[in-house]
mmCIF file with all atom_site columns, C-alpha atoms in Angstrom:
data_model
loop_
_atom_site.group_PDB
_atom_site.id
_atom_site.type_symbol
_atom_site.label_atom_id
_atom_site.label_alt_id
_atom_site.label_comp_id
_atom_site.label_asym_id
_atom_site.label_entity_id
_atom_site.label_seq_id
_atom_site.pdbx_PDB_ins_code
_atom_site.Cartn_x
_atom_site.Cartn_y
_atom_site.Cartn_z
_atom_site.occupancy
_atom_site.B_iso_or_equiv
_atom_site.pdbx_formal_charge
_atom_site.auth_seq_id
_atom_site.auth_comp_id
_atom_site.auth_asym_id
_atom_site.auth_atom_id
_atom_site.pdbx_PDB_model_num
ATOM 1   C CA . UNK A 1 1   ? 38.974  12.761 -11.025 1.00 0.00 ? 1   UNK A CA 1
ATOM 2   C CA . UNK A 1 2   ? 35.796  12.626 -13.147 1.00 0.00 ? 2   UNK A CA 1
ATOM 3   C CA . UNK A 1 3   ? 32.411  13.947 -11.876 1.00 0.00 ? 3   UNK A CA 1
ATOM 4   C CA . UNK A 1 4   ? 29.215  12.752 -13.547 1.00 0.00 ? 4   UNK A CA 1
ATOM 5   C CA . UNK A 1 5   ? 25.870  14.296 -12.426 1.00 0.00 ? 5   UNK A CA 1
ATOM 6   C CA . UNK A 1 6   ? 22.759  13.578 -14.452 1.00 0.00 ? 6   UNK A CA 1
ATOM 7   C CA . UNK A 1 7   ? 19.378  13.992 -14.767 1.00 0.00 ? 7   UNK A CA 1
ATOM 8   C CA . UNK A 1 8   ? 16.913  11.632 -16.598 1.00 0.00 ? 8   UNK A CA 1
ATOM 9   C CA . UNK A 1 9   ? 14.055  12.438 -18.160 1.00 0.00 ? 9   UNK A CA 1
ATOM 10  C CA . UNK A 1 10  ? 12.013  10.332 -20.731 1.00 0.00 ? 10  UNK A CA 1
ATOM 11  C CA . UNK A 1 11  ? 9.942   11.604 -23.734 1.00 0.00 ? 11  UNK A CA 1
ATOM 12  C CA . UNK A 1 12  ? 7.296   10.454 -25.336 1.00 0.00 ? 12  UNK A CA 1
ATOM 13  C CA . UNK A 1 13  ? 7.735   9.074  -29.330 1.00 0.00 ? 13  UNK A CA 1
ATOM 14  C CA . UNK A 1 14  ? 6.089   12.657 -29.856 1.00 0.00 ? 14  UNK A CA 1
ATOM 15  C CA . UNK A 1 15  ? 8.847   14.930 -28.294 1.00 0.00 ? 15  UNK A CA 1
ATOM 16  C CA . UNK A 1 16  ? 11.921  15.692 -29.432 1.00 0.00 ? 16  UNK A CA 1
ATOM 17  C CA . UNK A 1 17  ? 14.434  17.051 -26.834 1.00 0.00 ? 17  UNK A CA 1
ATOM 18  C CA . UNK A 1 18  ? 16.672  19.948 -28.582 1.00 0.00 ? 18  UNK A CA 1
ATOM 19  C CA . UNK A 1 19  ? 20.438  19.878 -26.689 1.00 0.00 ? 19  UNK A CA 1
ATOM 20  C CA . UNK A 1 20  ? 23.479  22.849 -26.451 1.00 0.00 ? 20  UNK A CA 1
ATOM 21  C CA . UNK A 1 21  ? 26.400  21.758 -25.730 1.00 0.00 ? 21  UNK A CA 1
ATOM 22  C CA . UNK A 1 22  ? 29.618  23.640 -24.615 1.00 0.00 ? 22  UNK A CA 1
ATOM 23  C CA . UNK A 1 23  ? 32.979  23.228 -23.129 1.00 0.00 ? 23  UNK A CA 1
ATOM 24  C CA . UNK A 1 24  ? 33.558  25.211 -19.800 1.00 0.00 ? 24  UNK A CA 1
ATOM 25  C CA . UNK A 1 25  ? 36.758  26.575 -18.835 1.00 0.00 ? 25  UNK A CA 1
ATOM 26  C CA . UNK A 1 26  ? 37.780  23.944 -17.163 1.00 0.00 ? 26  UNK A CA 1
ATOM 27  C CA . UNK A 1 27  ? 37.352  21.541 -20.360 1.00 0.00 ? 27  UNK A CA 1
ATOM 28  C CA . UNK A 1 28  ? 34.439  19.845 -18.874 1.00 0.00 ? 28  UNK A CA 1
ATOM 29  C CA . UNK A 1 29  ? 31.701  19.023 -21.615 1.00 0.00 ? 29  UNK A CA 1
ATOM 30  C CA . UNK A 1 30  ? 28.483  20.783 -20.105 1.00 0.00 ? 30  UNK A CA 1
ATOM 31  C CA . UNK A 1 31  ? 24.827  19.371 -21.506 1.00 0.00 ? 31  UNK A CA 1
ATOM 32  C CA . UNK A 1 32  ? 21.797  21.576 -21.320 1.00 0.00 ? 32  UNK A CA 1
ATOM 33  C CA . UNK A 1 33  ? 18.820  20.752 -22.672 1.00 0.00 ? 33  UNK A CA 1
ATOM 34  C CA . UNK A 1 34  ? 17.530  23.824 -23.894 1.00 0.00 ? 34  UNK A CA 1
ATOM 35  C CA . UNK A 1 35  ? 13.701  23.337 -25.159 1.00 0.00 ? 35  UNK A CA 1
ATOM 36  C CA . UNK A 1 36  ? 11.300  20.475 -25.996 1.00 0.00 ? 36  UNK A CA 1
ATOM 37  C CA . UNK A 1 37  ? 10.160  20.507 -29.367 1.00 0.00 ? 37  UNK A CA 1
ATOM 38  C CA . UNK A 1 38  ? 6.684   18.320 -30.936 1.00 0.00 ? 38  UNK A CA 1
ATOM 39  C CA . UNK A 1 39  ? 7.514   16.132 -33.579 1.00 0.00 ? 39  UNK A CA 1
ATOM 40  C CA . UNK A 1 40  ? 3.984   15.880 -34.575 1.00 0.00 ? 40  UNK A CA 1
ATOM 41  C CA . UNK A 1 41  ? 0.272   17.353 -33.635 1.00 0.00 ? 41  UNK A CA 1
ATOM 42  C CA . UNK A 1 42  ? -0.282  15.394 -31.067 1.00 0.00 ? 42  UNK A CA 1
ATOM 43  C CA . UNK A 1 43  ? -0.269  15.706 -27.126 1.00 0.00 ? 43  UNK A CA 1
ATOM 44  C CA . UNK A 1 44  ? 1.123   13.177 -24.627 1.00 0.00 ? 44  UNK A CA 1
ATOM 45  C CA . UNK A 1 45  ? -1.240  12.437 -22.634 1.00 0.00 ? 45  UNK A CA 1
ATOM 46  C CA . UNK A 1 46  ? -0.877  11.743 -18.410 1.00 0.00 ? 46  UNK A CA 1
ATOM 47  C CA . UNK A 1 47  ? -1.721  8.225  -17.543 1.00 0.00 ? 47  UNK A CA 1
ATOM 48  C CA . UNK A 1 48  ? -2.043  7.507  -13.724 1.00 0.00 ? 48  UNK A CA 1
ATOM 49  C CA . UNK A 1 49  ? -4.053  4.835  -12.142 1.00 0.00 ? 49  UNK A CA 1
ATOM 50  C CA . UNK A 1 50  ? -5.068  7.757  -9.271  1.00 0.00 ? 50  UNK A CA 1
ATOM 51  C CA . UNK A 1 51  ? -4.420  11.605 -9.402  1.00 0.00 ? 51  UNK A CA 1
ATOM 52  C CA . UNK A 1 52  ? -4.588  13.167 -6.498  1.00 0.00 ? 52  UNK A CA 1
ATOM 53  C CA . UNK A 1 53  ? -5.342  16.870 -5.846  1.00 0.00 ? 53  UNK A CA 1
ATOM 54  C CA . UNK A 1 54  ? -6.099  18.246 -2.031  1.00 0.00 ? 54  UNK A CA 1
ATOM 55  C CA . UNK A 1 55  ? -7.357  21.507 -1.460  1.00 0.00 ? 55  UNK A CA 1
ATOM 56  C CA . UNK A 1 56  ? -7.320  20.869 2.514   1.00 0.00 ? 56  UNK A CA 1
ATOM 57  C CA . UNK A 1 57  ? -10.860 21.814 3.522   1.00 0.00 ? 57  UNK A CA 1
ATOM 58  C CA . UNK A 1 58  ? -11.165 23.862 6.602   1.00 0.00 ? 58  UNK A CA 1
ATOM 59  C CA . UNK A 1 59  ? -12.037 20.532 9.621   1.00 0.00 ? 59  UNK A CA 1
ATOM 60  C CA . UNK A 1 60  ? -15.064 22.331 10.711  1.00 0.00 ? 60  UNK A CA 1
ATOM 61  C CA . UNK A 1 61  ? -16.548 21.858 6.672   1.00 0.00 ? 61  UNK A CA 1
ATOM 62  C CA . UNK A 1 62  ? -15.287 18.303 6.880   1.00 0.00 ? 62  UNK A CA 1
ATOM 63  C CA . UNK A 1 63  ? -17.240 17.676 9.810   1.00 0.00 ? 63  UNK A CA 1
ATOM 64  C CA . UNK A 1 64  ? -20.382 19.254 8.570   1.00 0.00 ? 64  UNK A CA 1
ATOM 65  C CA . UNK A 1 65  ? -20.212 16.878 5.843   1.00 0.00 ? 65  UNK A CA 1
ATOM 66  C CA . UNK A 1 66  ? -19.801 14.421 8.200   1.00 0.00 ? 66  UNK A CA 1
ATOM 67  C CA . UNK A 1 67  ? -22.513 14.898 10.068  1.00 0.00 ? 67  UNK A CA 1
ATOM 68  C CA . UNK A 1 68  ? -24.843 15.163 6.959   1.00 0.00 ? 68  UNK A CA 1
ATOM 69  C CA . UNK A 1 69  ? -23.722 11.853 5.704   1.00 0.00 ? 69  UNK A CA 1
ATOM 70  C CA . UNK A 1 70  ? -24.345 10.450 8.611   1.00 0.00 ? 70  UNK A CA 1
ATOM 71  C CA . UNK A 1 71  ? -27.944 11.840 8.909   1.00 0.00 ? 71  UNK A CA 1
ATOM 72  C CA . UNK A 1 72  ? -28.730 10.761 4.887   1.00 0.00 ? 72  UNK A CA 1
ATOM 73  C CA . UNK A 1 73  ? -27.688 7.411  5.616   1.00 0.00 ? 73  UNK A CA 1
ATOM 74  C CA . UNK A 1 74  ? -29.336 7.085  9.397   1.00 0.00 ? 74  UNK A CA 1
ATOM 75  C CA . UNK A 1 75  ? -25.473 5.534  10.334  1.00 0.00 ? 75  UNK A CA 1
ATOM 76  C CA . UNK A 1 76  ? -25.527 5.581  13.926  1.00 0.00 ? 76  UNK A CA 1
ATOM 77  C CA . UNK A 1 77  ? -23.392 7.609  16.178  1.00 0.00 ? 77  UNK A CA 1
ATOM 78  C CA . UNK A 1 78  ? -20.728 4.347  16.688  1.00 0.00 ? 78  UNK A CA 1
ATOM 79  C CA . UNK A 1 79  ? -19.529 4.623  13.216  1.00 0.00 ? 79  UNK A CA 1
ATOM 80  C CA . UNK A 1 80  ? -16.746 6.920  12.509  1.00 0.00 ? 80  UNK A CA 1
ATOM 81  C CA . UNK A 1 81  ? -16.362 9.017  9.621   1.00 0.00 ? 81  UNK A CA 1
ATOM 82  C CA . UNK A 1 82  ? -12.605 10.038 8.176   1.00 0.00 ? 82  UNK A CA 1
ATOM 83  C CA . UNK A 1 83  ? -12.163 12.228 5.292   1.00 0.00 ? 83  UNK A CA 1
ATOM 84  C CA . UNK A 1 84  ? -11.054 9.084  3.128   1.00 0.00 ? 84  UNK A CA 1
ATOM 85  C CA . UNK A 1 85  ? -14.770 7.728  4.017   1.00 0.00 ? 85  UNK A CA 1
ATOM 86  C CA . UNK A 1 86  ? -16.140 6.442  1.167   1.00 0.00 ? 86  UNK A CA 1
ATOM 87  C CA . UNK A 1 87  ? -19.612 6.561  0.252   1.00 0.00 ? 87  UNK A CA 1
ATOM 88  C CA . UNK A 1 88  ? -20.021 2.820  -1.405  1.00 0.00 ? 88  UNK A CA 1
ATOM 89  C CA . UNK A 1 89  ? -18.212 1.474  1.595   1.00 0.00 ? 89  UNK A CA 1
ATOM 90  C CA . UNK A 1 90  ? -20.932 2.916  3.472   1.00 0.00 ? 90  UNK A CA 1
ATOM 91  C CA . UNK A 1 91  ? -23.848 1.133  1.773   1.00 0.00 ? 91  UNK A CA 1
ATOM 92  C CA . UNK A 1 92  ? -24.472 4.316  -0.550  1.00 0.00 ? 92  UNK A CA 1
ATOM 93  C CA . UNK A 1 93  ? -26.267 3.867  -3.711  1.00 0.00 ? 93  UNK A CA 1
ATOM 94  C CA . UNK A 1 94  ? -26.193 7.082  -6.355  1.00 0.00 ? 94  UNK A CA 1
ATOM 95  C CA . UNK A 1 95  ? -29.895 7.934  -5.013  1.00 0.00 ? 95  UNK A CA 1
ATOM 96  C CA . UNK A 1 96  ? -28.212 7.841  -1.287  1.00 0.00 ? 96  UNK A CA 1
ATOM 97  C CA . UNK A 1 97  ? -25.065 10.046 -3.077  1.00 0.00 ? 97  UNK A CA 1
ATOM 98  C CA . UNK A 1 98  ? -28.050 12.587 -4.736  1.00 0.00 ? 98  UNK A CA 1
ATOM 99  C CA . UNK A 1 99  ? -29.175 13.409 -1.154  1.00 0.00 ? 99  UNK A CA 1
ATOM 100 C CA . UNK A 1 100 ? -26.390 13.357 0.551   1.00 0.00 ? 100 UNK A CA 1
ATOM 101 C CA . UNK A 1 101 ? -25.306 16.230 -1.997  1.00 0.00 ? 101 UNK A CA 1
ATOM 102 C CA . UNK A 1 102 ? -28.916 18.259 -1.485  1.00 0.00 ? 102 UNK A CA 1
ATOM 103 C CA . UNK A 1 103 ? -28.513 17.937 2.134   1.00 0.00 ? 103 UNK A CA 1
ATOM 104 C CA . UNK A 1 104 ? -24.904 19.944 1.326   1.00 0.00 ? 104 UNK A CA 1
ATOM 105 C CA . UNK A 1 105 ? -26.222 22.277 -1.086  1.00 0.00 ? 105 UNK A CA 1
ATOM 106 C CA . UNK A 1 106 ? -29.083 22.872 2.023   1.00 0.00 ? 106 UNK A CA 1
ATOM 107 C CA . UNK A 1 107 ? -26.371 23.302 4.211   1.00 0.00 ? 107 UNK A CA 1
ATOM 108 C CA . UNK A 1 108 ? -23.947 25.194 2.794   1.00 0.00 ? 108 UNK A CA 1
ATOM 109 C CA . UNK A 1 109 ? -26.244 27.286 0.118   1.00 0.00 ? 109 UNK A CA 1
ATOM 110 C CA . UNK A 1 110 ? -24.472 26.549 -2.337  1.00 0.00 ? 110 UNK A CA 1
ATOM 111 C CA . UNK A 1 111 ? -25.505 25.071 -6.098  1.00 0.00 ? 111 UNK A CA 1
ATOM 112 C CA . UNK A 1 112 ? -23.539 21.352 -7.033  1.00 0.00 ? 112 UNK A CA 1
ATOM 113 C CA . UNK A 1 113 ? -23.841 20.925 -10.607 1.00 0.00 ? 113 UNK A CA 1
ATOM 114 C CA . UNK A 1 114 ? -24.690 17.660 -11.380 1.00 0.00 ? 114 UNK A CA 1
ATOM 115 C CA . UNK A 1 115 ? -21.397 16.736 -13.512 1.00 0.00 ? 115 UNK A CA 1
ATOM 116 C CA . UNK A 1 116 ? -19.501 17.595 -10.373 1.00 0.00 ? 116 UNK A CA 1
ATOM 117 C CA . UNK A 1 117 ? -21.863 15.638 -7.866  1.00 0.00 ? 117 UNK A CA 1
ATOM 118 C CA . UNK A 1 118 ? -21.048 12.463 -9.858  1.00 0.00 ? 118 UNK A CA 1
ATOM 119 C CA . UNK A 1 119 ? -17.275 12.591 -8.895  1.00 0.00 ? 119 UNK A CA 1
ATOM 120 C CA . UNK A 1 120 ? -17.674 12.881 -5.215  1.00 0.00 ? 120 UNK A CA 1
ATOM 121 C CA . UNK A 1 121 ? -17.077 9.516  -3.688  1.00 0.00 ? 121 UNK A CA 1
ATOM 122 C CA . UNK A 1 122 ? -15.312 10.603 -0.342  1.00 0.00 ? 122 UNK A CA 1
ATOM 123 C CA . UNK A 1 123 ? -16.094 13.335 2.385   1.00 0.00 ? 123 UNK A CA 1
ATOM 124 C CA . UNK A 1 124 ? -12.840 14.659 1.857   1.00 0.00 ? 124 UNK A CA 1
ATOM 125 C CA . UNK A 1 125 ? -13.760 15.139 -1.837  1.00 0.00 ? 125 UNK A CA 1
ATOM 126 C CA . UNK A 1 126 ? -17.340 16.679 -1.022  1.00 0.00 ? 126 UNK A CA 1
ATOM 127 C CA . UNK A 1 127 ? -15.567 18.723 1.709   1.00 0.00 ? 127 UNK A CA 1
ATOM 128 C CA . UNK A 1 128 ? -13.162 20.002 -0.845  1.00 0.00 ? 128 UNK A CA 1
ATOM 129 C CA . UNK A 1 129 ? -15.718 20.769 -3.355  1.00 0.00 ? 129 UNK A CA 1
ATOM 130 C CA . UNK A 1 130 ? -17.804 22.497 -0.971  1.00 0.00 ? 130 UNK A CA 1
ATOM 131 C CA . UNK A 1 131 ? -14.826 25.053 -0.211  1.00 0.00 ? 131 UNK A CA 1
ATOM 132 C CA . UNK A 1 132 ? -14.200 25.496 -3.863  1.00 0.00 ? 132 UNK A CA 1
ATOM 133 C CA . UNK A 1 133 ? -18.275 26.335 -4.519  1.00 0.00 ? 133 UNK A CA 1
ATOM 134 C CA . UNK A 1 134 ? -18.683 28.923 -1.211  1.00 0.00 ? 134 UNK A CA 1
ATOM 135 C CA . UNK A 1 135 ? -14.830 30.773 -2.316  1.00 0.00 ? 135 UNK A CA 1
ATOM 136 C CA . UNK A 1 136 ? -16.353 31.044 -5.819  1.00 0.00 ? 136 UNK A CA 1
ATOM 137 C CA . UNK A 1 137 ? -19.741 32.500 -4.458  1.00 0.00 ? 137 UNK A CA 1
ATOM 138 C CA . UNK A 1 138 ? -17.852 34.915 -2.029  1.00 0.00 ? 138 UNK A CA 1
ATOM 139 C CA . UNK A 1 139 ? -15.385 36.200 -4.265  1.00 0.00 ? 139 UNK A CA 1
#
């Protein structure tokens, strides 16, 4: 009785897997693949349509950030705000995005730099960034 078990990985035209091969002493043929080698100076590169990365603010920042959004952008008290809240979807406008990230440097005393303020789209993500910014000032 034969057993096959296998795993499959693919490389890029710029890697070159590097193999050992040996017989065990049961005469099976054993395949490990030992190191990846470059074939030239280049780097593969990731390509995703969306990378995700949570840090899992704490629920009381998340709802801070709630709240603030809601103030910048006069939303009344009906509409509910998740963490995948969006700020477009909530008739935000970069100026509306520029307060909305004063009111949480206000808040939380904390300094967004302005490369950083241009990726935050969600209140998860400002939530998130706001953790990362007051561990960084505490520690």
């Amino acid at each position: 009785m034969a057993t096959v078990s296998a795993t499959s990985v693919n490389f890029g035209a710029s890697l070159k897997p590097c193999f050992n091969n040996y017989r065990k002493t049961d005469g099976t043929l054993a395949l490990n693949m030992v190191r990846v080698v470059w074939t030239k100076n280049v780097y593969p590169s990731l390509r995703t349509s969306r990378f995700n990365v949570c840090c899992a603010a704490k629920p009381e920042t998340v709802q801070k950030v709630c709240e603030i959004v809601k103030k910048q952008l006069a939303l009344s008290d009906e509409i509910e705000l998740t963490p995948e809240s969006k700020f477009a979807a909530l008739g935000a406008d970069s100026l509306d995005t520029v307060e909305i990230v004063m009111g949480l440097e206000e808040e939380f005393d904390i300094s967004v730099e302005e490369e950083s303020s241009q990726n935050i789209t969600t209140v998860q993500e400002a939530a998130d960034l706001i953790e990362k910014l007051v561990q960084k000032k505490e520690g």
